[in-house]
Structures are given as C-alpha cells and as structure tokens.
Amino acid sequence: MPGKLKVKIVAGRHLPVMDRASDLTDAFVEVKFGNTTFKTDVYLKSLNPQWNSEWFKFEVDDEDLQDEPLQITVLDHDTYSANDAIGKVYIDIDPLLYSEAATVISGWFPIYDTIHGIRGEINVVVKVDLFNDLNRFRQSSCGVKFFCTTSIPKCYRAVIIHGFVEELVVNEDPEYQWIDRIRTPRASNEARQRLISLMSGELQRKIGLKVLEMRGNAVVGYLQCFDLEGESGLVVRAIGTACTLDKLSSPAAFLPACNSPSKEMKEIPFNEDPNPNTHSSGPSTPLKNQTYSFSPSKSYSRQSSSSDTDLSLTPKTGMGSGSAGKEGGPFKALLRQQTQSALEQREFPFFTLTAFPPGFLVHVGGVVSARSVKLLDRIHNPDEPETRDAWWAEIRQEIKSHAKALGCHAVVGYSESTSICEEVCILSASGTAAVLNPRFLQDGTVEGCLEQRLEENLPTRCGFCHIPYDELNMPFPAHLTYCYNCRKQKVPDVLFTTIDLPTDATVIGKGCLIQARLCRLKKKAQAEANATAISNLLPFMEYEVHTQLMNKLKLKGMNALFGLRIQITVGENMLMGLASATGVYLAALPTPGGIQIAGKTPNDGSYEQHISHMQKKINDTIAKNKELYEISPPEISEEIIGSPIPEPRQRSRLLRSQSESSDEVTELDLSHGKKDAFVLEIDDTDAMEDVHSLLTDVPPPSGFYSCNTEIMPGINNWTSEIQMFTSVRVIRLSSLNLTNQALNKNFNDLCENLLKSLYFKLRSMIPCCLCHVNFTVSLPEDELIQVTVTAVAITFDKNQALQTTKTHVEKSLQRASTDNEELLQFPLELCSDSLSSHPLPPAKAVTVEKASPVGDGNFRNRSAPPCANSTVGVVKMTPLSFIPGAKITKYLGIINMFFIRETTSLREEGGVSGFLHAFIAEVFAMVRAHVAALGGNAVVSYIMKQCVFMENPNKNQAQCLINVSGDAVVFVRESDLEVVSTQQPTANCQSSCTEGEVTT
Amino acid sequence: MLGPGARSGISALPEVAWRRHARPQQCPARGARAPGVAMTSELDIFVGNTTLIDEDVYRLWLDGYSVTDAVALRVRSGILEQTGATAAVLQSDTMDHYRTFHMLERLLHAPPKLLHQLIFQIPPSRQALLIERYYAFDEAFVREVLGKKLSKGTKKDLDDISTKTGITLKSCRRQFDNFKRVFKVVEEMRGSLVDNIQQHFLLSDRLARDYAAIVFFANNRFETGKKKLQYLSFGDFAFCAELMIQNWTLGAVDSQMDDMDMDLDKEFLQDLKELKVLVADKDLLDLHKSLVCTALRGKLGVFSEMEANFKNLSRGLVNVAAKLTHNKDVRDLFVDLVEKFVEPCRSDHWPLSDVRFFLNQYSASVHSLDGFRHQTLWDRYMGTLHGCLLRLYHD
C-alpha cells in the first residue's frame, strides 16, 4: 500500500433548499475514491451544515492515486424516498503526489451539478501520505511534474531537455453506450465527466512513465486534448516535452538564474546582491542584453575587468570558438552533427515549447505542417488504440521529413489538433523547423551538463533568422539576402514561425495580431466521398490562407510572423480556415516591399483609374500602419548590405502536405511559381473582393494593441492590472444562396465585430494590450459558426512605453548603422547601464522603475488597491506563463478540468447566451476554487481547450462541454518581494499586508 | 443492437432523445427567418475572470430601462463618438451587462452572499458599489410608500406610483421589494435596527439609517401621504424616525427585546395620558403659560401671537400625546403635529428661531410646575417632539 489518502468534510454553505416544506435541507456527504465509499452523518435542517467529519482514510496504491479523482457527493437525506443528489465535487489529487507542489488541499469547493450548475459550496481537507516504493516495475509515475507552460517554468532551471512524449487512450463514450438510453441525463453526464477524469489521470501516468524512462523528471508544454468521436468513441491524447528540471533554491527563485545558463551565475550569493535589478526574472533573463551584445573575444577581456554585476560572461572554447556572428559552413556542419547525434535516438525530435532558454534555438527554418483526413471507425479494443496511434505517427513522420527538407533536425513550437464532423476527422500537426543547440539535449550527469554550459556559444540576436538550409540546394524557391543585422549570414525575406518571439530578437516598432480567415462551401456527402472532397479542398484553403497572411503582413509593413496557428475546421457543408499570428518587423530581415495591383484589361480607362485608386488606398494603408506600429527601420545604403535590394517576391516558408485516408501524400508548393508575388492581379470580381477584404480589417482603436504571442514586442512596462476573459459568439447563416464570398464576408465580419466588441468592453483599461489572443472556430451545425476567444488584457504605462521604445529605436539605429563591433559596444554599454536591458521583459520594467529613488513610493501607490475584508481570495487567471509585476514562487500542479452542463429549461435560464454565460462563469469559479484550495493565487498558461455547445431550442434544451487547463501557482508581488528581500527598515508594514491578503 | 433503427425506437424517452437528434436533425426556426438576412447572432457572451461592471449601464439597469431603451440612451450620451464603436457593439455590450446584473440580482437580495459567493470575482470596492446602488432609492418613490404597509396591496399601486413619479415600474418594483425584504429580515430581530440592517445588507451608515426609518415608518404605519404633509421631505421624516427610535421605542429602555427598535413603547404611550393634566388643570395651564411668557418677554418677535395662542398650542401638543394610545392616532401623529402646531405658527409667521425659543422654554418651564409629577415622562415625550417639530417647521 504505497499511499494513504485522507479526507475530512468540514462544512457546507449556501446549499439549495431541498425540502420545500421546511425551506431547509438535511444534507450528508459521500466520499468516494476508487471503490471505497464513506459517508458523513446527516446534518438536519440547515443550509449551512457543519459536518466536521472524522478523517476518512483510503489505502490505495499510487497507480490509483494518479488515475482516480476523489469524488465528493452532497446529498439530501430523505426518509421515505431515494436521497436526492445536490451536486458533486471532483478533486484531482495529483498535485499532492510530488514533493515540491501542494502539501494539502483545503478550501471551499463549489458543489456542481450538471443540470443545475453550482449549488452551494463545501469545505474539504485532503492529504496524502506516500510511502516509498522500491518496486522497479511499478506502473505509477508519481513525482513527475507536469506543466502546461510552454517554456521552462520560472523557478526552475532546465538541466536537460529530453524531447517529445506522447500518449493516447481511447474508450467508449458513455453517451453512446446502450445504458444511456435508460439513465437520466445527469447520470450520463456524470459518467462522462468521471470517465474523462479517469482517462486524463491514466494518460498523465503513462506519460509520466515515459518521462521516467527517459530519466526526466518533468513534462513541460503538456497539452491534453479530447476527441469526441461520437459513436466511434472518446480519445484522450496528450503531447509534451520531457525535461529534467532543477528547482532553484528559494532566494534564487527571484533571480534570473532560472534562465541563465552560466555556471558563475549559480555561484553568486544571491541574497547579498546589491543590485535590485537582479531581483527580477520575468519571462527571460534580464541581463541577457549584456550577455549577447558582445562578441566573444570582447567578452573575455571584459570579464576579467568586470565588477560584481557581471554575471553573464563566460569564455568560450571548443565549438563556441567561432562566434555566432562569424559562424560559417564548417561550424554549421559541426553543430548539426552534434545535435544530430543527440536527436538521432529520438523517434520524433519535437518540442512543444514555444520559448526557450537562451542559446537553445540556433536557427529557424520555417513552419512545417501536415494534415490528414481520416474516416472514423469504431474503436474495437480500447486497450489497443493502434489505429489512432498509427494516424498520428504517420503525421509526425511527415512533419519530421518536412523539417529535414528545410535543413533542420528538430521541430519546436509543435502542436497537434483535430476537427471532427460526423465520421470525418481532420488531423493536423504543425511546428517550426529549427536547428537547436545540442547542449541541452544531451544525456549525462548534471556535472557534465554544466561543463557543456561553459562551452556554450553565444549566438547574436539575429542568429535564429539565419537560414539553416543549404543556400545552393534550397527546398523551395526563396530569395535570400545578407542579414541586415550582422551582414554575415543569409536570411530569408519573410519568416513564419509557430513559436514566441525570442526575447533576444531585435524588433523594430510594435507587433500586431494578423488573421487570415477563409470559408469554403462543400457538398454534403457521406463517408469516403466526403473525405475525398475535403482532401481536395484542403490544398486550396492552405494556399489561400497563406496568401492572405502574406498580403496582410505586407500591408502592415512587417516581415515576420510568430505564434502562427492555422486552424481548419470541418462542418457538414463547409470548411473554415482561421490563421492567427503576431506580425513583427525583425531588424535582421529585409524591409518588405509594397503590394502592386495590376489589372487584366489595360485598355479601359475608368478601370485603370479604379485600379490606381485601389493602389493608392493600399499604399496609404501601408504608410498608416507603419506609423501606427512605429515601424521606422533605419535607412541602409546598398553598399553596406553588399547585395542588391531583393526583388519583392513571395516565397513560402511553409511546407506541408495533405493526405487523405488513402495515405496519398501530395506536396504543395505555395510559392506561386515564378510569378512576382506581390503583384495582385485583378482579373475578376473574386480578386476584387480579396483586395477589398484586405482593406476592411480595421486597426484596433488607439491605446489598444493585440497579439497572440506571450508578450507584445515593443511594449515592456506592463502594470499589474490584468483581465482574462472568454468570449463566445455563434451566428446562424441563412441557408439561402450561400456563396463562398458571402460566407467569407460573414466570417470576416464575425471575427472583426468580435474584436471590436472586446476593444469596447475593455476600454477602461487603455492603454492596454490583448495578449495571447486565441481564436477557436467550430461548426456545431449546418449553418452555425461558433467562434470562441480567450485572451488576457494587460494595461501598460504609456509614458514609459514611449521612453523605452524611443531608446529601442535609437538603439537599433545604432546597431544598424555601425558595422564595427568595437564601436558597437560602447553605446550598448551605455544603454544597458542607464536603462538596464532593453527588450525588457514585462516584469523588468517595474524593477527598473523601483530602482530609481522616487519610483519606489509611486509604484506602491499605483498598485492594485488592497482587497481588505473580502472573504474570498482573489485568484488571477492568465493564458500567459507569467504575471506582470509579480514573481511566481511555486508551481502547485496542473489544473485539468472537464465539465458538462446541460439544461432542459433553456428559456428560463436566459436562453443560450444566459446558459453559456453562467456556465463559463461557473467554470472559472471552479478553477479558482481548486487553485485556492491548493494554496495558490493564480493560474498561468490557462487555456480553454474545448467548448462544445449544442442546443435544441425547440425542446428548450442545451448542452455544453468545456475543458480547461493551466498551472496553479503562488505568486508574490514584486513590491512585496522587495520589502522582504532587502529587509528595508523603512518598509512600512502596510505595503506588505496590502497584497498579502490576496493569498488568503 | 446499436443500429439506427433501434435508436429511433427508443428516442421516445424524452430525456435521452434530444442528444441523439440534437445535431443532425433539428434547426427549427430557420425557415421562419426572413430571406436576405445573411446572418443572425444566436449567442454572444463575454465572461471575464474579474466580472466587468459598467457603472453607467448598471444605473440604466437599476432605473428599469429595457435593453433597447438603454442602448438608445447610451447612444444619446455620445459614447459611440467617443469610442468609435458601432451600435451593434453597444447592443451586444449592453446585453452582456444586463445578463450579468440579472445573474447578480439573486445575490444582491442577500448581500453577504455576494461577498462569499465564488462565481463572480468582484473587487470589494465594486461589491460595495453594487450593493449600495442596488439598495439606493428615489426620493419621489419613497415619499409615495413611506408609512404604507409593505404588502401585496401596496405593490398593486406601484403602477400608479410609476405613472405619477415617472420612475419605471421595474425600478419601482425593485425599490419596493428592497423595502419589503429589509423589513422582513430585521422585523423580529434583537438589537439596534440600524446595526441589524447594516449587518444583513452591508449598507453604508447613511443608507442603513434611511432604511431604519423606512422600516420604522412601515411598521408603525405613520401617515405621510396627506396633502398637508406633502411639503415634507423623506429626510424630514427620517430625522424624526431616528429621534423616535432613540427615545420612544422599547429599545430606548431595554436593549434585549425583540422588535425593540421597531415598535413604540406601549407602556410609555399609556403613560402619556398622564400629561393631560397640563391642559386639563386650568391652574397648571395658566401657571405654565405665565412661566413661558415671563421668560420669553422681549425675546420673541412674535410674542403677542405666542401669548394669544399659547393655550391652543399647548393643548394641541399635550392632546397629541394623550391620544397616542390608539393606533389610529399614532398613525396620524405627523398630521396632528402639522395641524396643531406647525400650521398655526406658520400662519402667524413665526421665524424658526422663535419656534426654537418657544419650544425650549415650553419644555423647560414644566420642571418648575410644582403640582406636576411626571417630569421624566414629559422629558421623554417633549425631548423628541422638540427635535421633530423644529425639523418639520419649514415651508
């Protein structure tokens, strides 16, 4: 018996009235784990029962601990008839199974019923005593930590990043079992919730085992998804990146050490560090600016004369001897060889991470994606989910070969998704082909790794833009120029990636959200015919989505896309494509050319006039956008570049394929052949529509920015005010005379209106940025389009923004105009001394402010008002991996929850909007309650993975399934941290108690 | 056994059937839609981790405007020009807020629930604002129902009140229901009325005092609607209510009684009969008059009027006291005070300062009447009345 689970039921409150006669409730509680059930006494006639039960003890093995949820049912005792269920609470006890996370789960949980929603709350205490188990053949994987965060978690250090782990489990969907016909909807929903909870636990345990096999201790970037395949079953699958993480000791947790690869870093006595700047870790190393702004030879000499603030520089030997700036063919080959060996043992060299430790990412090739259309069949043997496994393996193989074609041996920012309609399923995978630095990938002892680290090579900020493939043997026609930053290496003219913007990348101006939206009608068909029709449509959709993205990027005057996510959704009679990405102007890449419009019939005068009018409009838009996003790249004469200005020409960074059920693989060239790509030919009304639609996207109102990446390039002084939200819209299309154009317009309007609504709703937060904007499209019925958006709005300090961007531009000017490294170094040093580093991580900006003598008091005044006298602690939620102005001090475990809500009184609950509004609010509440019970005060990397909504207004019924996940954490405000860490005698206790109550 | 035929056979079971057919087979309302409409919004929601509260929309909602009216009012406020939003955006935003308020309303009925609930994460300052605004009431409305029984009958009159005051029926209902709810909760409770209200409804001190007055008036059914009382504001009555609660209720003598602040002290009211001797005994009345006149001679601008009217005024005030044993007369307290004291003085154009001098002297000189034994009773009665009369004495 390797574990003892102990549960105590303390009290309930706000219970519903179950006895009409007395307006009271006789409540008792059933506590169930596995097959064991305990009951409390009945607490008579109260809506706020005080059970104060004994400790219920379950003796279980750790395999069950991982798989099973703790199930708490609150019931109303009835002497004469069956006891009525009030509701349930499922508690995932996984966070209690590893030592560094939570030690106890204790708090008020909403009592949830799938028909009535939340009905009061129950106070529960849960503990686990684990016994050491020496059995080597055990099936459990207790102790492996899971993180949804797609970067190395803030208070950890990556020793080794092992690589891809995946698993899937299948089962019959209870909703489609024969028993479902005779049981109530409540029983059916609960069976489903319980099954999915079990399957998630099992999946996590299996993945954990794989991690242990790889000798890792954690999974980062863990993404778990459900495929509701209807009759053919229920698939729960997960992917992640296995890592060996080292917990940074507590004072170090506040230091940038977590991201710093340098050994010296570790040896610095952190708490004696006089420089307050270092008390910030933010999403990246604050000091990296110093680290990366020197050429290696310089750094060496500097180190010898450096003061205590020099934490960053290490002499480089071995493979690092060729500076990144000068790295040539031989180095590249060497690097590839080394990494290859590290990656070769791996079946799939994939990483679900989107942000990396400095130095990890060497080159980025471009986006690789693969899609496959499959026909679902019944899963006959749930224990052998071979077909689903084979499908995914096939797709991953494709991705791998695409990456190889791009001269890359790894794929980063990797993700997988499905879209299901009836028996047709589209499987999609995408990622960014990349060349990685082998030092994080190699197996070995910790010591060995540290040695490796010393030999680290420091790439320049433009290194990742350099092409990884062979110039003479390019996988697709592309136009290369010398890097505008280092002038040594070749870069492409446009770069598409699925990862976050590397924190050391030099960006000019701000970024913006770019979306390509597309609909295609298709005939209704059955089975094979349907799958074939979809397969035939896919390449065209990919092509058009890509063209739209490229045009919109040009229109914004930008040259790179980050966080690209292309979602293809299949419905009964249409396909929808939605691509979202964050456009930026990378200083290393060439300035994008404009967009030229050409007419087909040049003899018509009025037509010509129209064309030139359009052209003017487009040019104006580009100019306006450049101003709006502060894109003012330095003017560089041709001689400096040493190569002719590239002809504008569209090329593709995407390499992809579609395969249908017949497994036929077709490669698609998206490069428009030899055609001059930025010439848009207007030869028919369709093309005209396309140009029009380009111009209909309105920029966000002033004071608003938006992006789908973690942070917005060019904004770095976030305040602590954040607002996470989910917005859902469903529109019904009239079935009459639907054309592709009308459909496109509807879809476009839907997305644009949704964004406009968001801007309006959040106007009180201006100046503000919508970060991690995540659109999901689904087609629940024939003519229904559902769009779900989750994002976080963060306010920033406008004055400071101006200041830093100015220096930013100045700096890039300096960088660009000086080719000489000697000269380069001086202004940079000035820069970093006066303002610290400057693609400042958000948290950093606050620290800078505090470092100034006046800033201290000001900051505290501006921080959020204390939430005194509130009995419910505030729990923040954010899709980002960090909280602005705060330090994450502890990860408490993964939150992965699945809820079903159903109603048979839709009108009474305020119609579909009222129903879903209440349900989402309830889901948020349950997530917050679980986090609070774990002792946390925030959820980071929060994601709503699924929101399946079905209605039947005729029968006054609706049903919704929601799946959310994230990492429960404890954070401490930086203002409090400072008080604690520096032990200032002047620090008044008021400031520490203001925010302290948040954690209660 | 799981073929499609089998399924439709069993789908007659109501609870199970809909899931099966939810996706492919329904879409009922579609045909009814007008052709040419390209798309209609079926569902449109926004849920924040921190619940967004728009104060302006909250006010419109509290004022009982429909979504359509609220959108129109917001458009008129110029918000579209300020923000560059479209009417559709405004409509969606208003709907969203209304839905949120509707969900919050249940919690607002028991404000401590709002503080403890987990569904809406609302900063404490916002919670306080929500509660305070929800329980705020219109002066015009409260004057209509003050002192009336908070019953179904009165609720039926809300239509008329709405027409008369221009306040929407919805808002009238909310305000009426608030009064009634507070009344029901504190009705049978021990301890200070204001404290109880504050504790159970988390209102500000000011608002809790107002509610105490409303509850007190409703409980004692004081007539406030008569024409001659129309010049009095809610504030005037609330002021009097507070004095009466402090001095005339059971709570004034014993702090451990149920209902202590709501009901007038019956024993006290019975005792007030004893004051009758002040006007019934002619010698006592003359002595009282001479004492007051001596003290005020030369100090009062309206001395002669006072002298002429003294007996009438004194009779009026003492008779009011003596009649308070009957419920009917308790209800008419304010009518009587205005009729018997305020109006005569006003018709003689007494300045407020003279009224104050007179009342001071009138109350104090009773202590010098040797034959009168009910000094404490007199002080308890007159102390309160003194304050009330001064407050009621205005145009």
Tab-separated table of C-alpha atoms in Angstrom, chain A residues 678-905:
chain	number	residue	atom	x	y	z
A	678	PHE	CA	3.276	40.964	-54.511
A	679	VAL	CA	1.534	41.840	-57.652
A	680	LEU	CA	-2.107	41.158	-57.103
A	681	GLU	CA	-3.823	40.609	-60.380
A	682	ILE	CA	-7.361	41.759	-60.505
A	683	ASP	CA	-8.866	39.718	-63.251
A	684	ASP	CA	-12.302	39.050	-61.902
A	685	THR	CA	-14.643	40.080	-59.187
A	686	ASP	CA	-13.255	37.460	-56.832
A	687	ALA	CA	-9.876	39.096	-56.884
A	688	MET	CA	-11.524	42.435	-56.326
A	689	GLU	CA	-13.274	41.051	-53.303
A	690	ASP	CA	-9.995	39.784	-51.977
A	691	VAL	CA	-8.380	43.189	-52.257
A	692	HIS	CA	-11.356	44.792	-50.612
A	693	SER	CA	-11.287	42.348	-47.777
A	694	LEU	CA	-7.645	43.174	-47.247
A	695	LEU	CA	-8.609	46.733	-46.601
A	696	THR	CA	-11.594	46.024	-44.382
A	697	ASP	CA	-9.563	44.957	-41.387
A	698	VAL	CA	-9.668	47.981	-39.168
A	699	PRO	CA	-6.816	48.586	-36.773
A	700	PRO	CA	-7.662	48.500	-33.071
A	701	PRO	CA	-8.684	51.842	-31.553
A	702	SER	CA	-5.846	53.966	-30.263
A	703	GLY	CA	-4.438	52.766	-26.979
A	704	PHE	CA	-5.072	49.142	-27.923
A	705	TYR	CA	-2.675	46.571	-29.249
A	706	SER	CA	-3.205	42.897	-29.773
A	707	CYS	CA	-1.073	39.851	-30.339
A	708	ASN	CA	-1.395	36.103	-29.991
A	709	THR	CA	2.041	35.594	-28.508
A	710	GLU	CA	3.021	35.798	-24.860
A	711	ILE	CA	4.256	39.329	-24.972
A	712	MET	CA	3.931	42.200	-27.337
A	713	PRO	CA	7.149	43.278	-28.964
A	714	GLY	CA	7.768	46.933	-28.266
A	715	ILE	CA	5.737	47.083	-25.061
A	716	ASN	CA	7.520	46.209	-21.883
A	717	ASN	CA	6.177	48.194	-18.985
A	718	TRP	CA	3.139	46.207	-18.005
A	719	THR	CA	1.273	47.199	-14.911
A	720	SER	CA	-0.221	44.578	-12.663
A	721	GLU	CA	-3.764	45.056	-13.932
A	722	ILE	CA	-4.808	42.025	-15.933
A	723	GLN	CA	-8.155	40.781	-17.136
A	724	MET	CA	-8.517	37.319	-18.613
A	725	PHE	CA	-11.722	36.675	-20.475
A	726	THR	CA	-13.546	34.275	-22.721
A	727	SER	CA	-15.955	35.476	-25.324
A	728	VAL	CA	-18.148	33.192	-27.403
A	729	ARG	CA	-20.236	34.047	-30.420
A	730	VAL	CA	-22.451	31.885	-32.543
A	731	ILE	CA	-24.035	33.129	-35.722
A	732	ARG	CA	-26.595	31.457	-37.880
A	733	LEU	CA	-26.173	31.787	-41.612
A	734	SER	CA	-29.226	31.878	-43.753
A	735	SER	CA	-29.128	28.868	-45.975
A	736	LEU	CA	-30.309	30.793	-48.983
A	737	ASN	CA	-27.898	31.410	-51.801
A	738	LEU	CA	-24.769	30.992	-49.832
A	739	THR	CA	-21.718	31.703	-51.878
A	740	ASN	CA	-18.104	31.498	-50.882
A	741	GLN	CA	-17.883	35.286	-50.952
A	742	ALA	CA	-20.907	35.817	-48.755
A	743	LEU	CA	-19.608	33.195	-46.403
A	744	ASN	CA	-16.189	34.785	-46.269
A	745	LYS	CA	-17.703	38.141	-45.579
A	746	ASN	CA	-19.881	36.773	-42.799
A	747	PHE	CA	-16.988	35.038	-41.179
A	748	ASN	CA	-14.772	38.065	-41.526
A	749	ASP	CA	-17.454	40.307	-40.022
A	750	LEU	CA	-17.972	37.870	-37.194
A	751	CYS	CA	-14.302	37.964	-36.226
A	752	GLU	CA	-13.919	41.703	-36.740
A	753	ASN	CA	-17.069	42.506	-34.761
A	754	LEU	CA	-15.943	40.246	-32.007
A	755	LEU	CA	-12.630	42.070	-31.779
A	756	LYS	CA	-14.414	45.427	-31.862
A	757	SER	CA	-16.634	44.332	-29.001
A	758	LEU	CA	-13.605	43.305	-26.996
A	759	TYR	CA	-11.939	46.660	-27.560
A	760	PHE	CA	-15.094	48.429	-26.484
A	761	LYS	CA	-15.618	46.319	-23.381
A	762	LEU	CA	-12.064	46.734	-22.211
A	763	ARG	CA	-11.814	50.433	-22.988
A	764	SER	CA	-11.384	51.321	-19.343
A	765	MET	CA	-8.033	49.514	-19.390
A	766	ILE	CA	-6.467	51.713	-22.073
A	767	PRO	CA	-3.533	51.811	-22.726
A	768	CYS	CA	-3.705	48.096	-22.960
A	769	CYS	CA	-2.689	45.115	-24.982
A	770	LEU	CA	-4.650	41.954	-25.668
A	771	CYS	CA	-2.100	39.187	-25.335
A	772	HIS	CA	-2.334	35.545	-26.265
A	773	VAL	CA	-5.495	36.137	-28.265
A	774	ASN	CA	-6.682	32.649	-29.050
A	775	PHE	CA	-9.495	32.158	-31.566
A	776	THR	CA	-11.187	28.804	-31.966
A	777	VAL	CA	-13.721	28.128	-34.677
A	778	SER	CA	-16.215	25.321	-34.668
A	779	LEU	CA	-19.172	24.430	-36.795
A	780	PRO	CA	-21.651	22.848	-34.412
A	781	GLU	CA	-24.402	22.574	-37.002
A	782	ASP	CA	-25.157	23.114	-40.656
A	783	GLU	CA	-25.437	26.856	-40.608
A	784	LEU	CA	-23.944	27.741	-37.277
A	785	ILE	CA	-20.486	29.200	-36.859
A	786	GLN	CA	-19.107	29.372	-33.356
A	787	VAL	CA	-16.070	31.466	-32.505
A	788	THR	CA	-14.532	31.277	-29.041
A	789	VAL	CA	-11.879	33.739	-27.962
A	790	THR	CA	-9.771	33.606	-24.846
A	791	ALA	CA	-7.184	36.263	-24.160
A	792	VAL	CA	-5.796	38.465	-21.447
A	793	ALA	CA	-5.869	42.242	-21.450
A	794	ILE	CA	-2.909	43.847	-19.699
A	795	THR	CA	-2.544	47.532	-19.125
A	796	PHE	CA	0.781	49.224	-19.557
A	797	ASP	CA	2.257	52.529	-18.618
A	798	LYS	CA	2.095	54.741	-21.634
A	799	ASN	CA	4.743	57.263	-20.669
A	800	GLN	CA	7.280	54.635	-20.015
A	801	ALA	CA	6.398	52.852	-23.190
A	802	LEU	CA	7.305	55.887	-25.209
A	803	GLN	CA	10.537	56.264	-23.422
A	804	THR	CA	11.693	52.746	-23.921
A	805	THR	CA	10.584	52.456	-27.471
A	806	LYS	CA	12.464	55.572	-28.268
A	807	THR	CA	15.646	54.205	-26.889
A	808	HIS	CA	14.803	50.993	-28.571
A	809	VAL	CA	14.655	52.600	-31.949
A	810	GLU	CA	17.712	54.638	-31.211
A	811	LYS	CA	19.461	51.536	-30.268
A	812	SER	CA	18.530	49.633	-33.337
A	813	LEU	CA	19.661	52.601	-35.322
A	814	GLN	CA	22.953	52.379	-33.579
A	815	ARG	CA	23.130	48.726	-34.225
A	816	ALA	CA	22.313	49.063	-37.815
A	817	SER	CA	24.477	51.982	-38.669
A	818	THR	CA	27.618	50.726	-37.075
A	819	ASP	CA	29.154	47.793	-38.681
A	820	ASN	CA	32.117	47.912	-36.410
A	821	GLU	CA	31.903	45.831	-33.313
A	822	GLU	CA	34.297	47.993	-31.390
A	823	LEU	CA	32.114	50.979	-31.924
A	824	LEU	CA	29.052	48.974	-31.303
A	825	GLN	CA	29.967	48.001	-27.866
A	826	PHE	CA	30.236	51.424	-26.358
A	827	PRO	CA	26.750	52.763	-26.921
A	828	LEU	CA	25.368	49.448	-25.915
A	829	GLU	CA	27.070	49.545	-22.621
A	830	LEU	CA	25.718	52.973	-22.001
A	831	CYS	CA	22.377	51.733	-22.878
A	832	SER	CA	22.360	48.816	-20.581
A	833	ASP	CA	23.754	50.815	-17.716
A	834	SER	CA	21.247	53.591	-17.890
A	835	LEU	CA	18.202	51.609	-18.625
A	836	SER	CA	19.236	48.063	-17.991
A	837	SER	CA	18.498	45.733	-20.792
A	838	HIS	CA	16.056	46.682	-23.317
A	839	PRO	CA	13.857	44.292	-24.920
A	840	LEU	CA	12.737	44.381	-21.351
A	841	PRO	CA	10.688	41.544	-20.105
A	842	PRO	CA	7.482	42.918	-18.674
A	843	ALA	CA	8.374	42.314	-15.091
A	844	LYS	CA	11.633	44.007	-15.617
A	845	ALA	CA	10.194	47.380	-16.391
A	846	VAL	CA	8.731	47.555	-12.953
A	847	THR	CA	12.016	46.778	-11.372
A	848	VAL	CA	13.695	49.499	-13.300
A	849	GLU	CA	11.205	51.925	-12.031
A	850	LYS	CA	11.697	50.826	-8.482
A	851	ALA	CA	15.405	51.150	-8.752
A	852	SER	CA	15.041	54.861	-9.075
A	853	PRO	CA	14.782	56.601	-5.721
A	854	VAL	CA	11.442	58.218	-6.415
A	855	GLY	CA	9.899	55.303	-8.151
A	856	ASP	CA	9.516	53.276	-5.045
A	857	GLY	CA	6.688	55.115	-3.422
A	858	ASN	CA	4.974	55.827	-6.664
A	859	PHE	CA	4.840	52.245	-7.576
A	860	ARG	CA	3.171	51.195	-4.439
A	861	ASN	CA	0.568	53.829	-4.766
A	862	ARG	CA	-0.282	52.681	-8.195
A	863	SER	CA	-0.520	49.034	-7.380
A	864	ALA	CA	-3.950	47.485	-7.059
A	865	PRO	CA	-5.963	48.541	-4.047
A	866	PRO	CA	-5.896	46.108	-1.154
A	867	CYS	CA	-8.763	43.731	-1.110
A	868	ALA	CA	-9.474	44.154	2.537
A	869	ASN	CA	-12.384	42.491	4.281
A	870	SER	CA	-13.011	40.174	1.379
A	871	THR	CA	-13.518	36.631	2.476
A	872	VAL	CA	-12.835	35.155	-0.930
A	873	GLY	CA	-9.203	35.364	-2.002
A	874	VAL	CA	-8.526	36.733	-5.443
A	875	VAL	CA	-7.256	34.178	-7.929
A	876	LYS	CA	-5.800	35.557	-11.119
A	877	MET	CA	-6.077	33.667	-14.357
A	878	THR	CA	-3.971	34.244	-17.410
A	879	PRO	CA	-3.100	32.396	-20.600
A	880	LEU	CA	0.432	33.748	-20.256
A	881	SER	CA	3.216	31.941	-18.453
A	882	PHE	CA	3.865	34.885	-16.148
A	883	ILE	CA	2.078	37.533	-14.144
A	884	PRO	CA	3.124	41.103	-14.786
A	885	GLY	CA	4.729	42.803	-11.843
A	886	ALA	CA	4.945	39.578	-9.861
A	887	LYS	CA	7.218	36.614	-9.268
A	888	ILE	CA	5.994	33.070	-9.406
A	889	THR	CA	7.470	31.414	-6.357
A	890	LYS	CA	5.902	27.990	-6.574
A	891	TYR	CA	4.164	25.704	-9.040
A	892	LEU	CA	1.431	23.740	-7.290
A	893	GLY	CA	0.483	21.372	-10.059
A	894	ILE	CA	-1.535	21.116	-13.181
A	895	ILE	CA	-5.203	22.034	-13.366
A	896	ASN	CA	-7.064	19.974	-15.900
A	897	MET	CA	-10.807	20.055	-15.612
A	898	PHE	CA	-13.664	18.836	-17.695
A	899	PHE	CA	-17.258	19.886	-17.156
A	900	ILE	CA	-20.562	19.120	-18.732
A	901	ARG	CA	-23.592	21.301	-18.249
A	902	GLU	CA	-26.991	20.548	-19.537
A	903	THR	CA	-30.350	22.190	-19.219
A	904	THR	CA	-33.897	21.297	-20.010
A	905	SER	CA	-35.134	24.785	-19.224
